[in-house]
Tab-separated table of C-alpha atoms and ligand atoms in Angstrom:
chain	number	residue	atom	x	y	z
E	21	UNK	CA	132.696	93.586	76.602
E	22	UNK	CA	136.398	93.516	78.406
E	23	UNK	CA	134.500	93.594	81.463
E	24	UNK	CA	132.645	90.423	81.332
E	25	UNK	CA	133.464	87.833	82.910
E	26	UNK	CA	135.602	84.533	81.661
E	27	UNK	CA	133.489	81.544	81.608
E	28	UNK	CA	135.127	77.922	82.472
E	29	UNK	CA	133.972	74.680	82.752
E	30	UNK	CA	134.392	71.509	83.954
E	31	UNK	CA	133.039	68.316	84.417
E	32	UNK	CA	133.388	68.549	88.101
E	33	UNK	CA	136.604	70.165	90.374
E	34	UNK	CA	139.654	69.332	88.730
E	35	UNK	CA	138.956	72.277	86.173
E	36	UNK	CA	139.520	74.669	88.973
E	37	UNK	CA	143.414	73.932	88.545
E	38	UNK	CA	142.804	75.741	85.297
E	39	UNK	CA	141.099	78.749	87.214
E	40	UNK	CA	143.714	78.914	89.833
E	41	UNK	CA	146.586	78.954	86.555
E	42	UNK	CA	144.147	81.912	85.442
E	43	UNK	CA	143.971	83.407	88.888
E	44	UNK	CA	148.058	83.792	88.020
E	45	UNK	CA	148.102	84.950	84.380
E	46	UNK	CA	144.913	87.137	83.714
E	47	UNK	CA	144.985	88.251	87.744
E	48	UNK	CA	141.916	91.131	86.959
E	49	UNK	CA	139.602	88.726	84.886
E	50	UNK	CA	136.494	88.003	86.879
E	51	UNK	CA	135.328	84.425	86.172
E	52	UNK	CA	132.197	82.225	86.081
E	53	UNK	CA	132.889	78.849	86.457
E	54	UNK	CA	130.521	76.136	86.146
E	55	UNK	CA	131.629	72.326	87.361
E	56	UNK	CA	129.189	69.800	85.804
E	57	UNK	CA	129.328	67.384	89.336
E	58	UNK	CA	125.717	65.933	88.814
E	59	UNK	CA	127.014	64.202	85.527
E	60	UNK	CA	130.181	63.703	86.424
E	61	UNK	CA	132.404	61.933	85.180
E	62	UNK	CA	132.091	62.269	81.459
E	63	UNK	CA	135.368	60.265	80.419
E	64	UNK	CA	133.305	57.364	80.251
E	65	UNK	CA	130.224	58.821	77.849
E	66	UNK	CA	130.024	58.457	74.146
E	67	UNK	CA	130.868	61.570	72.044
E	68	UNK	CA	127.726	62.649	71.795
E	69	UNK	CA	126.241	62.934	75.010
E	70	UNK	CA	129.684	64.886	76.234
E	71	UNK	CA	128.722	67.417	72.907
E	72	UNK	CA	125.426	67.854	74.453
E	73	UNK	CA	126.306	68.289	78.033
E	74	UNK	CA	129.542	70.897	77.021
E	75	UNK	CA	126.592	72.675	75.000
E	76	UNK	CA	124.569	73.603	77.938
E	77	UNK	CA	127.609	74.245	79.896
E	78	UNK	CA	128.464	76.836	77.768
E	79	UNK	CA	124.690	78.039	77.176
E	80	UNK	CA	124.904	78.566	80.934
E	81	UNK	CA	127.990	80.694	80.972
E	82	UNK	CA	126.576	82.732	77.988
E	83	UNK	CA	123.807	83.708	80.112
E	84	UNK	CA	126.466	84.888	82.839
E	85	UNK	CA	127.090	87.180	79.941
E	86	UNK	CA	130.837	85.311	79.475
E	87	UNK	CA	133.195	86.969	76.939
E	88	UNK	CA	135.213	83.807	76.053
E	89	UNK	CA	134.922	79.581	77.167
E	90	UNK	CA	137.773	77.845	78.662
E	91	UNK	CA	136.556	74.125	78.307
E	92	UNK	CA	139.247	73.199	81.587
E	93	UNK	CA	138.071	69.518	80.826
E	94	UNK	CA	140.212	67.363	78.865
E	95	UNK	CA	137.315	64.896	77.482
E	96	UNK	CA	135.136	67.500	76.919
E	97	UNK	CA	137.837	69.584	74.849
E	98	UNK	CA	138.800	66.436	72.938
E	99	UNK	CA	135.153	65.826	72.181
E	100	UNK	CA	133.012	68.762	71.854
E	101	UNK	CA	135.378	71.604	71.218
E	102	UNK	CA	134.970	71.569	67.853
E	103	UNK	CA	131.116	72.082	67.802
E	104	UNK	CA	131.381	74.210	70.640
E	105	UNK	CA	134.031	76.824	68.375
E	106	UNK	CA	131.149	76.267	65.226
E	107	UNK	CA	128.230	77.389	66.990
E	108	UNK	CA	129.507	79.521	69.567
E	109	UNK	CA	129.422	83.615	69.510
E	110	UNK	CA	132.669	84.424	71.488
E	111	UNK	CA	136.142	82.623	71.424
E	112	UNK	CA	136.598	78.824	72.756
E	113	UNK	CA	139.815	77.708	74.243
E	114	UNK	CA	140.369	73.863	75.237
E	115	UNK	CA	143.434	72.328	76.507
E	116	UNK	CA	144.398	70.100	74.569
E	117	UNK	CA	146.530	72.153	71.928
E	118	UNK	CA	148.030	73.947	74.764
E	119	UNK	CA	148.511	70.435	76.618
E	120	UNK	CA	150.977	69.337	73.087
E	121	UNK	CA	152.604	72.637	73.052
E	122	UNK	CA	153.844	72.292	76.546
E	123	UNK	CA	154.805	68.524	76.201
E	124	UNK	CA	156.640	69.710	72.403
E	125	UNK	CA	158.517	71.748	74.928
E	126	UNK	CA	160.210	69.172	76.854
E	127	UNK	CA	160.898	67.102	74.158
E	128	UNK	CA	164.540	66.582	73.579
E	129	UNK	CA	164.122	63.198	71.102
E	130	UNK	CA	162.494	60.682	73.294
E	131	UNK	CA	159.189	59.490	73.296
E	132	UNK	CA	156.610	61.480	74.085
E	133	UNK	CA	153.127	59.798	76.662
E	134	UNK	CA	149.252	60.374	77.555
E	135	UNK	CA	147.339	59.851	80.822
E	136	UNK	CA	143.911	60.625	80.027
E	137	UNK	CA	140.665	59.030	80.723
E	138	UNK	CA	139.250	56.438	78.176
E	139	UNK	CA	137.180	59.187	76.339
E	140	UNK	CA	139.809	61.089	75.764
E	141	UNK	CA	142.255	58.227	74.855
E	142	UNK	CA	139.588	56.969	72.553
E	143	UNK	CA	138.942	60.419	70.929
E	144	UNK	CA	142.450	60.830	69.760
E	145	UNK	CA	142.223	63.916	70.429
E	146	UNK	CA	146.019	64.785	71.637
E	147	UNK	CA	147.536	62.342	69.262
E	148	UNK	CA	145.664	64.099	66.329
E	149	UNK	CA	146.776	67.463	67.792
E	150	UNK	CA	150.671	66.021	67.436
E	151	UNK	CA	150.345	65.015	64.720
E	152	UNK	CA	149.557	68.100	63.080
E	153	UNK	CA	152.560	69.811	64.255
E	154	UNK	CA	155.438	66.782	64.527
E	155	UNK	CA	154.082	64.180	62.098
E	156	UNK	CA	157.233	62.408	63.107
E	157	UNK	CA	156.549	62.195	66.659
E	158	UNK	CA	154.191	59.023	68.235
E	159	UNK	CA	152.031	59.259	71.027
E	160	UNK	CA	152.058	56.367	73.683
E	161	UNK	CA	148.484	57.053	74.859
E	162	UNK	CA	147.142	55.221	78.175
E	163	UNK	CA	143.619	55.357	79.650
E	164	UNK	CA	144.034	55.374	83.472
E	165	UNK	CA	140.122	55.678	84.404
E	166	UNK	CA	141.035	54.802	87.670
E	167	UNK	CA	143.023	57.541	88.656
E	168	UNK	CA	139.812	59.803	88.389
E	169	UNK	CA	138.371	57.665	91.180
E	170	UNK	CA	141.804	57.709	93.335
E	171	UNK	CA	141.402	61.529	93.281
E	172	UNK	CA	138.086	61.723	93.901
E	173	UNK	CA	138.532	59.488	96.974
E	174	UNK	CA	141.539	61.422	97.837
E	175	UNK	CA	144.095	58.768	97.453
E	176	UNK	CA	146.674	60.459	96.019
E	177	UNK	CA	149.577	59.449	97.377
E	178	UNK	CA	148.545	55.331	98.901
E	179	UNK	CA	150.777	52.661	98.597
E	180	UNK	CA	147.091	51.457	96.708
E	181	UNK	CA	147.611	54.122	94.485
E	182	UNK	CA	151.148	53.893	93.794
E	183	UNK	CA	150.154	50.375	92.908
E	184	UNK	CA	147.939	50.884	90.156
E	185	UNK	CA	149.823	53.685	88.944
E	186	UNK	CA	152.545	50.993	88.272
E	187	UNK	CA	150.009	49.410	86.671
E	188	UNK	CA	148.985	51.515	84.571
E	189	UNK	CA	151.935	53.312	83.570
E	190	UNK	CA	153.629	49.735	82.515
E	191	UNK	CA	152.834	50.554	79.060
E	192	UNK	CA	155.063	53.090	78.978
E	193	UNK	CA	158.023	50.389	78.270
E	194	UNK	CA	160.037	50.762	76.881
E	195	UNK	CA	161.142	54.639	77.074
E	196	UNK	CA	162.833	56.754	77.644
E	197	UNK	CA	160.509	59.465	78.206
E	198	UNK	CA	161.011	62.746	77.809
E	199	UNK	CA	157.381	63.786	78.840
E	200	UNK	CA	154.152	62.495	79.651
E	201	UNK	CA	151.172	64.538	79.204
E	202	UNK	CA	148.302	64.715	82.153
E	203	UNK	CA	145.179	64.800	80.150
E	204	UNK	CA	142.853	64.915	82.715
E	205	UNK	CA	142.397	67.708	85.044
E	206	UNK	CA	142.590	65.252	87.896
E	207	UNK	CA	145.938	63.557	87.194
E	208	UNK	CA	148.125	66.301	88.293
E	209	UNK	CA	147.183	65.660	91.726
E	210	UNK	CA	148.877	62.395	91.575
E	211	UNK	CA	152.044	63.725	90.455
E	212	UNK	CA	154.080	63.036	93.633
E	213	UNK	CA	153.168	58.974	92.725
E	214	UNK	CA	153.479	59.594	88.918
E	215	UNK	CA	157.019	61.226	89.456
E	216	UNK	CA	157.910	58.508	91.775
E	217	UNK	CA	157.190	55.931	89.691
E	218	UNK	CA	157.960	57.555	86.305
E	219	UNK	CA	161.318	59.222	87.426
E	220	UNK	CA	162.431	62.513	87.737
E	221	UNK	CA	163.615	62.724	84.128
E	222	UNK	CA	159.866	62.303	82.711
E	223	UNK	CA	158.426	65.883	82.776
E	224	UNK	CA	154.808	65.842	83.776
E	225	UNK	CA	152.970	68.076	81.406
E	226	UNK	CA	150.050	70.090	82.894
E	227	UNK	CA	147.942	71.795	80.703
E	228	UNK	CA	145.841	73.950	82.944
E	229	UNK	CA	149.052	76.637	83.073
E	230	UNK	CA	149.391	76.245	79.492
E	231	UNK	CA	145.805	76.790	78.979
E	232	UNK	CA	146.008	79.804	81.035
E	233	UNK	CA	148.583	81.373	79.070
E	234	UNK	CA	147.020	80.384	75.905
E	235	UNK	CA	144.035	82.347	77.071
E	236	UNK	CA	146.128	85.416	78.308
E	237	UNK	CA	147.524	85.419	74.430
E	238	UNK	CA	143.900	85.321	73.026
E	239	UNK	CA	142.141	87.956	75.631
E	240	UNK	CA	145.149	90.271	74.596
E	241	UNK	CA	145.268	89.223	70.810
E	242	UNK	CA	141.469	90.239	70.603
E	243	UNK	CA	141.623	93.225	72.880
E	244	UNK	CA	139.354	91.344	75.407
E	245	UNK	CA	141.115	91.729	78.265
E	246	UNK	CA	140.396	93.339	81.618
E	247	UNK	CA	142.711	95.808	83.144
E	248	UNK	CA	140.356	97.398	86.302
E	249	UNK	CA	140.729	96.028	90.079
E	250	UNK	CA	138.821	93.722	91.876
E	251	UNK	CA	137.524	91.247	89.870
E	252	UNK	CA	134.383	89.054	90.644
E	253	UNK	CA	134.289	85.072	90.796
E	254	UNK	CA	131.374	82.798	90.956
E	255	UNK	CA	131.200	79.589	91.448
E	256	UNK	CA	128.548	77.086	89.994
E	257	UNK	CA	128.379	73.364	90.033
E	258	UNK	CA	125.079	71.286	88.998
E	259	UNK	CA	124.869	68.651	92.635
E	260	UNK	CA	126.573	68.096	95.918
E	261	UNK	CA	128.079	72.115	96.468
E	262	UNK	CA	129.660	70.215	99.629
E	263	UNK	CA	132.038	68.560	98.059
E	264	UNK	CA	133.373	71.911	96.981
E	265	UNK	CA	134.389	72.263	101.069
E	266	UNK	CA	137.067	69.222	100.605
E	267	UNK	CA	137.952	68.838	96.638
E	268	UNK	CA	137.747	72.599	95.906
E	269	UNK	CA	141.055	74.023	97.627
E	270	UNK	CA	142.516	70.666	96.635
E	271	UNK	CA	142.745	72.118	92.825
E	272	UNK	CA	142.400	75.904	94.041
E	273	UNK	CA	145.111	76.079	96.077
E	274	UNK	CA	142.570	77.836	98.685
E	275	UNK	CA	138.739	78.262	100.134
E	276	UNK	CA	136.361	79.757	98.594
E	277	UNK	CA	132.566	79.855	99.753
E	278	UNK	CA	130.190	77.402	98.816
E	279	UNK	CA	128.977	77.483	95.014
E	280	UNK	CA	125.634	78.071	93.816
E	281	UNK	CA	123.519	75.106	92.170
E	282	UNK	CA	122.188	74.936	88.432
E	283	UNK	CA	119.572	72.966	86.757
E	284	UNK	CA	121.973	72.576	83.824
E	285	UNK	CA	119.025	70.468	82.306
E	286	UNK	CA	117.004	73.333	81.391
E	287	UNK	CA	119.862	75.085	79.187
Y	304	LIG	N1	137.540	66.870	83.715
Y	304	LIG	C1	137.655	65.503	83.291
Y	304	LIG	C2	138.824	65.402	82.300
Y	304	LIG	O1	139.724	66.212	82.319
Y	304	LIG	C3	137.788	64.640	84.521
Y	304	LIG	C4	137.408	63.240	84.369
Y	304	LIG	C5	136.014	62.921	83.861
Y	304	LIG	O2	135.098	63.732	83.843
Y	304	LIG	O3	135.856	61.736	83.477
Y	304	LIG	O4	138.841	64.532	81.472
Protein backbone atom coordinates (compact mmCIF):
# COMPACT_ATOMS: atom_id res chain seq x y z
CA UNK A 1 0.00 0.00 0.00
CA UNK A 2 2.89 2.72 1.10
CA UNK A 3 4.08 2.26 -2.27
CA UNK A 4 1.28 3.53 -4.28
CA UNK A 5 1.20 6.38 -5.60
CA UNK A 6 -0.55 9.87 -4.27
CA UNK A 7 -3.32 10.87 -6.45
CA UNK A 8 -4.09 14.82 -7.03
CA UNK A 9 -6.33 16.66 -8.90
CA UNK A 10 -7.18 19.62 -10.38
CA UNK A 11 -9.37 21.35 -12.49
CA UNK A 12 -6.62 22.28 -14.81
CA UNK A 13 -2.67 23.54 -13.87
CA UNK A 14 -2.81 25.60 -10.97
CA UNK A 15 -3.12 22.32 -8.78
CA UNK A 16 0.39 21.52 -9.71
CA UNK A 17 1.51 24.31 -7.09
CA UNK A 18 0.12 21.78 -4.68
CA UNK A 19 2.34 18.93 -6.28
CA UNK A 20 5.40 21.02 -6.39
CA UNK A 21 4.60 21.91 -2.20
CA UNK A 22 4.44 17.92 -2.16
CA UNK A 23 7.51 17.52 -4.28
CA UNK A 24 9.08 19.47 -0.91
CA UNK A 25 7.36 17.73 2.02
CA UNK A 26 6.69 13.98 1.05
CA UNK A 27 10.05 14.16 -1.44
CA UNK A 28 9.77 9.93 -2.05
CA UNK A 29 5.91 9.87 -2.77
CA UNK A 30 5.35 9.04 -6.39
CA UNK A 31 2.25 10.89 -7.67
CA UNK A 32 -0.56 10.66 -10.26
CA UNK A 33 -1.95 13.74 -11.04
CA UNK A 34 -4.85 14.31 -13.12
CA UNK A 35 -5.74 18.17 -14.35
CA UNK A 36 -9.39 18.25 -15.55
CA UNK A 37 -8.39 21.03 -18.64
CA UNK A 38 -11.27 19.84 -21.02
CA UNK A 39 -13.85 21.13 -18.35
CA UNK A 40 -12.06 23.64 -17.08
CA UNK A 41 -12.88 26.01 -15.26
CA UNK A 42 -15.30 24.66 -12.74
CA UNK A 43 -15.62 27.90 -10.45
CA UNK A 44 -18.39 28.83 -12.50
CA UNK A 45 -20.58 25.29 -12.38
CA UNK A 46 -23.35 24.54 -9.99
CA UNK A 47 -22.53 22.17 -7.08
CA UNK A 48 -23.54 19.40 -8.63
CA UNK A 49 -21.94 19.07 -11.78
CA UNK A 50 -18.37 19.95 -9.86
CA UNK A 51 -19.56 16.64 -7.41
CA UNK A 52 -19.82 14.70 -10.51
CA UNK A 53 -16.78 15.77 -12.35
CA UNK A 54 -14.42 15.48 -8.80
CA UNK A 55 -16.11 11.86 -8.77
CA UNK A 56 -14.56 10.66 -11.90
CA UNK A 57 -11.46 12.47 -11.13
CA UNK A 58 -10.97 10.49 -8.33
CA UNK A 59 -12.43 7.17 -10.02
CA UNK A 60 -9.52 7.81 -12.38
CA UNK A 61 -6.81 8.05 -9.81
CA UNK A 62 -8.27 4.92 -8.03
CA UNK A 63 -7.59 3.04 -11.05
CA UNK A 64 -3.85 4.40 -10.92
CA UNK A 65 -4.14 2.32 -7.81
CA UNK A 66 -3.78 5.88 -5.59
CA UNK A 67 -3.40 5.42 -1.80
CA UNK A 68 -4.88 8.82 -0.77
CA UNK A 69 -6.74 12.14 -2.94
CA UNK A 70 -5.42 15.54 -2.65
CA UNK A 71 -8.40 17.55 -4.25
CA UNK A 72 -5.50 20.67 -5.08
CA UNK A 73 -8.70 22.58 -6.36
CA UNK A 74 -10.25 25.03 -4.20
CA UNK A 75 -13.96 24.83 -5.80
CA UNK A 76 -13.84 21.40 -6.07
CA UNK A 77 -12.74 20.94 -2.26
CA UNK A 78 -15.39 23.44 -1.19
CA UNK A 79 -17.95 21.53 -3.19
CA UNK A 80 -17.47 17.93 -3.51
CA UNK A 81 -15.12 17.03 -0.71
CA UNK A 82 -17.57 16.00 1.39
CA UNK A 83 -19.11 13.28 -0.92
CA UNK A 84 -15.86 12.51 -2.15
CA UNK A 85 -14.60 11.56 1.91
CA UNK A 86 -18.37 9.48 2.11
CA UNK A 87 -17.91 7.30 -0.71
CA UNK A 88 -14.36 7.08 -1.10
CA UNK A 89 -12.05 3.89 0.05
CA UNK A 90 -8.75 5.71 0.99
CA UNK A 91 -8.21 9.15 2.77
CA UNK A 92 -9.32 12.65 1.04
CA UNK A 93 -7.48 15.79 1.76
CA UNK A 94 -8.80 19.29 0.32
CA UNK A 95 -7.41 22.61 0.97
CA UNK A 96 -9.55 24.41 2.33
CA UNK A 97 -9.10 23.49 6.16
CA UNK A 98 -5.47 23.72 5.64
CA UNK A 99 -6.06 27.13 3.64
CA UNK A 100 -7.89 28.59 7.42
CA UNK A 101 -5.23 27.04 9.44
CA UNK A 102 -2.53 28.90 7.67
CA UNK A 103 -4.50 32.27 7.47
CA UNK A 104 -5.47 31.54 11.68
CA UNK A 105 -1.73 31.73 11.69
CA UNK A 106 -1.16 35.18 10.69
CA UNK A 107 -3.83 36.51 12.45
CA UNK A 108 -2.81 38.95 15.07
CA UNK A 109 -6.62 40.67 15.59
CA UNK A 110 -7.40 42.14 12.27
CA UNK A 111 -9.64 41.07 9.79
CA UNK A 112 -9.17 38.20 8.13
CA UNK A 113 -10.07 38.01 3.57
CA UNK A 114 -10.95 35.46 0.59
CA UNK A 115 -9.99 35.51 -3.10
CA UNK A 116 -11.67 32.67 -4.54
CA UNK A 117 -13.66 32.10 -7.59
CA UNK A 118 -17.52 32.60 -7.44
CA UNK A 119 -18.11 28.82 -6.70
CA UNK A 120 -16.15 28.81 -4.05
CA UNK A 121 -17.28 32.24 -2.64
CA UNK A 122 -20.79 31.03 -3.10
CA UNK A 123 -20.16 27.62 -1.39
CA UNK A 124 -19.05 29.13 1.83
CA UNK A 125 -16.92 26.81 2.09
CA UNK A 126 -13.83 28.72 3.94
CA UNK A 127 -16.12 30.91 5.91
CA UNK A 128 -17.92 27.74 7.27
CA UNK A 129 -14.47 26.20 7.91
CA UNK A 130 -13.72 29.55 10.27
CA UNK A 131 -16.26 29.46 11.70
CA UNK A 132 -15.92 26.24 13.22
CA UNK A 133 -12.74 27.02 14.82
CA UNK A 134 -12.97 31.12 15.63
CA UNK A 135 -16.74 31.70 15.73
CA UNK A 136 -15.62 35.19 16.55
CA UNK A 137 -13.71 35.80 13.54
CA UNK A 138 -15.62 37.19 10.00
CA UNK A 139 -14.64 36.39 6.69
CA UNK A 140 -14.54 39.26 4.01
CA UNK A 141 -15.04 36.87 1.06
CA UNK A 142 -14.53 38.27 -2.68
CA UNK A 143 -15.13 36.41 -5.96
CA UNK A 144 -12.38 37.58 -8.39
CA UNK A 145 -13.42 35.22 -11.50
CA UNK A 146 -11.33 37.24 -13.46
CA UNK A 147 -8.15 36.59 -12.09
CA UNK A 148 -8.52 32.87 -13.34
CA UNK A 149 -8.58 34.31 -16.85
CA UNK A 150 -5.52 36.87 -16.14
CA UNK A 151 -3.52 33.70 -15.27
CA UNK A 152 -4.55 31.71 -17.81
CA UNK A 153 -3.60 34.43 -20.32
CA UNK A 154 -0.49 34.98 -18.44
CA UNK A 155 -1.09 38.44 -17.27
CA UNK A 156 0.15 38.35 -14.10
CA UNK A 157 1.82 41.20 -13.47
CA UNK A 158 -0.05 44.08 -16.39
CA UNK A 159 -0.76 47.38 -15.49
CA UNK A 160 -4.44 45.63 -16.88
CA UNK A 161 -4.12 43.37 -14.21
CA UNK A 162 -3.06 45.50 -11.50
CA UNK A 163 -6.16 47.36 -12.52
CA UNK A 164 -8.73 44.97 -11.86
CA UNK A 165 -7.02 43.68 -8.99
CA UNK A 166 -7.76 47.20 -7.52
CA UNK A 167 -10.93 46.49 -8.48
CA UNK A 168 -11.58 43.76 -7.06
CA UNK A 169 -9.82 43.92 -3.93
CA UNK A 170 -11.81 47.40 -3.10
CA UNK A 171 -14.00 45.46 -0.94
CA UNK A 172 -11.53 44.85 1.28
CA UNK A 173 -12.18 48.51 2.93
CA UNK A 174 -11.95 49.10 5.32
CA UNK A 175 -9.04 46.86 7.00
CA UNK A 176 -6.64 46.40 8.30
CA UNK A 177 -5.78 43.08 7.17
CA UNK A 178 -3.89 40.78 8.71
CA UNK A 179 -4.30 38.06 5.92
CA UNK A 180 -6.03 37.30 2.89
CA UNK A 181 -6.53 33.85 1.86
CA UNK A 182 -5.82 32.71 -2.03
CA UNK A 183 -8.56 30.28 -2.62
CA UNK A 184 -7.88 29.42 -5.90
CA UNK A 185 -4.92 27.59 -7.05
CA UNK A 186 -4.37 30.27 -9.64
CA UNK A 187 -4.25 33.40 -7.46
CA UNK A 188 -0.90 32.89 -6.04
CA UNK A 189 0.57 33.65 -9.26
CA UNK A 190 -0.64 37.12 -8.98
CA UNK A 191 0.87 37.74 -5.76
CA UNK A 192 3.54 40.26 -6.88
CA UNK A 193 0.14 42.58 -7.99
CA UNK A 194 -1.88 41.37 -4.92
CA UNK A 195 1.09 42.38 -2.54
CA UNK A 196 1.46 45.55 -4.38
CA UNK A 197 -1.76 46.58 -4.11
CA UNK A 198 -2.70 44.98 -0.75
CA UNK A 199 0.59 46.00 1.11
CA UNK A 200 3.23 44.24 2.54
CA UNK A 201 1.51 43.91 5.92
CA UNK A 202 -1.43 41.63 4.37
CA UNK A 203 0.02 38.05 4.41
CA UNK A 204 -1.03 36.16 1.35
CA UNK A 205 -2.17 32.77 2.47
CA UNK A 206 -1.37 29.85 0.10
CA UNK A 207 -2.82 26.75 0.77
CA UNK A 208 -1.07 24.39 -1.56
CA UNK A 209 2.09 24.31 1.19
CA UNK A 210 -0.36 23.94 3.83
CA UNK A 211 -2.06 21.24 2.03
CA UNK A 212 1.15 19.57 1.56
CA UNK A 213 1.97 19.44 5.07
CA UNK A 214 -1.44 18.49 6.01
CA UNK A 215 -0.92 15.48 3.81
CA UNK A 216 2.67 14.71 5.17
CA UNK A 217 0.75 14.60 8.81
CA UNK A 218 -1.94 12.15 7.43
CA UNK A 219 0.50 9.72 5.20
CA UNK A 220 2.57 9.52 8.54
CA UNK A 221 -0.50 9.46 10.99
CA UNK A 222 -1.82 6.36 8.97
CA UNK A 223 1.50 4.73 8.31
CA UNK A 224 1.02 5.42 4.52
CA UNK A 225 3.97 6.88 3.75
CA UNK A 226 6.80 6.04 1.37
CA UNK A 227 10.33 5.92 2.49
CA UNK A 228 12.25 4.06 -0.81
CA UNK A 229 14.14 6.25 -3.63
CA UNK A 230 13.09 7.30 -6.79
CA UNK A 231 9.71 7.92 -6.92
CA UNK A 232 7.48 7.89 -10.12
CA UNK A 233 5.21 10.90 -11.42
CA UNK A 234 2.63 10.92 -14.07
CA UNK A 235 1.00 13.38 -15.45
CA UNK A 236 -2.66 13.34 -16.85
CA UNK A 237 -4.88 16.08 -18.04
CA UNK A 238 -8.33 15.42 -20.04
CA UNK A 239 -7.55 18.19 -23.50
CA UNK A 240 -4.89 20.44 -24.87
CA UNK A 241 -1.48 18.42 -23.14
CA UNK A 242 0.25 21.59 -24.89
CA UNK A 243 -0.64 23.89 -22.71
CA UNK A 244 1.22 21.88 -20.13
CA UNK A 245 4.62 23.22 -22.27
CA UNK A 246 3.80 27.03 -21.07
CA UNK A 247 1.35 26.89 -17.80
CA UNK A 248 2.96 23.72 -16.35
CA UNK A 249 6.48 25.04 -15.02
CA UNK A 250 4.55 28.23 -14.32
CA UNK A 251 2.98 26.34 -11.07
CA UNK A 252 5.83 23.54 -11.07
CA UNK A 253 8.55 25.54 -10.71
CA UNK A 254 10.12 23.31 -13.70
CA UNK A 255 9.53 21.04 -17.08
CA UNK A 256 8.27 18.09 -17.11
CA UNK A 257 7.31 16.02 -20.36
CA UNK A 258 4.15 16.23 -21.93
CA UNK A 259 1.10 14.52 -20.01
CA UNK A 260 -0.92 11.77 -21.16
CA UNK A 261 -4.73 12.35 -22.21
CA UNK A 262 -7.93 10.77 -20.48
CA UNK A 263 -11.42 10.29 -21.55
CA UNK A 264 -12.47 11.31 -18.03
CA UNK A 265 -16.09 10.78 -19.47
CA UNK A 266 -15.97 7.16 -19.31
CA UNK A 267 -15.08 7.01 -15.41
N1 LIG B 1 -8.57 24.98 -9.50
C1 LIG B 1 -9.59 25.99 -9.51
C2 LIG B 1 -9.76 26.53 -8.08
O1 LIG B 1 -8.86 26.46 -7.28
C3 LIG B 1 -9.22 27.03 -10.54
C4 LIG B 1 -10.31 27.83 -11.08
C5 LIG B 1 -11.49 27.11 -11.71
O2 LIG B 1 -11.46 25.94 -12.06
O3 LIG B 1 -12.51 27.82 -11.88
O4 LIG B 1 -10.81 27.00 -7.73
Amino acid sequence: MNDRPLGVFDSGLGGLSVVRALWHHLPSESIVYFGDTGRFPYGTRSPEVIRRFSRQNAAFLLERRCKAVVVACNTASAHALEDLAGHLAVPVLGVVEPGVEAALAAHHGGRLGLLATSGTVGSGAYAKALRRRRPDLDLVSIAAPLFVALVEEGWTNTPATELIVREYTKGFAPGPFDAVILGCTHFPLLRPVLSKVLGPAVALVDAAEATAAATATLLRARGLERTGAAPRHEFFVSDAPEKFETLGPLFLGTHVRLPSVVHIENY
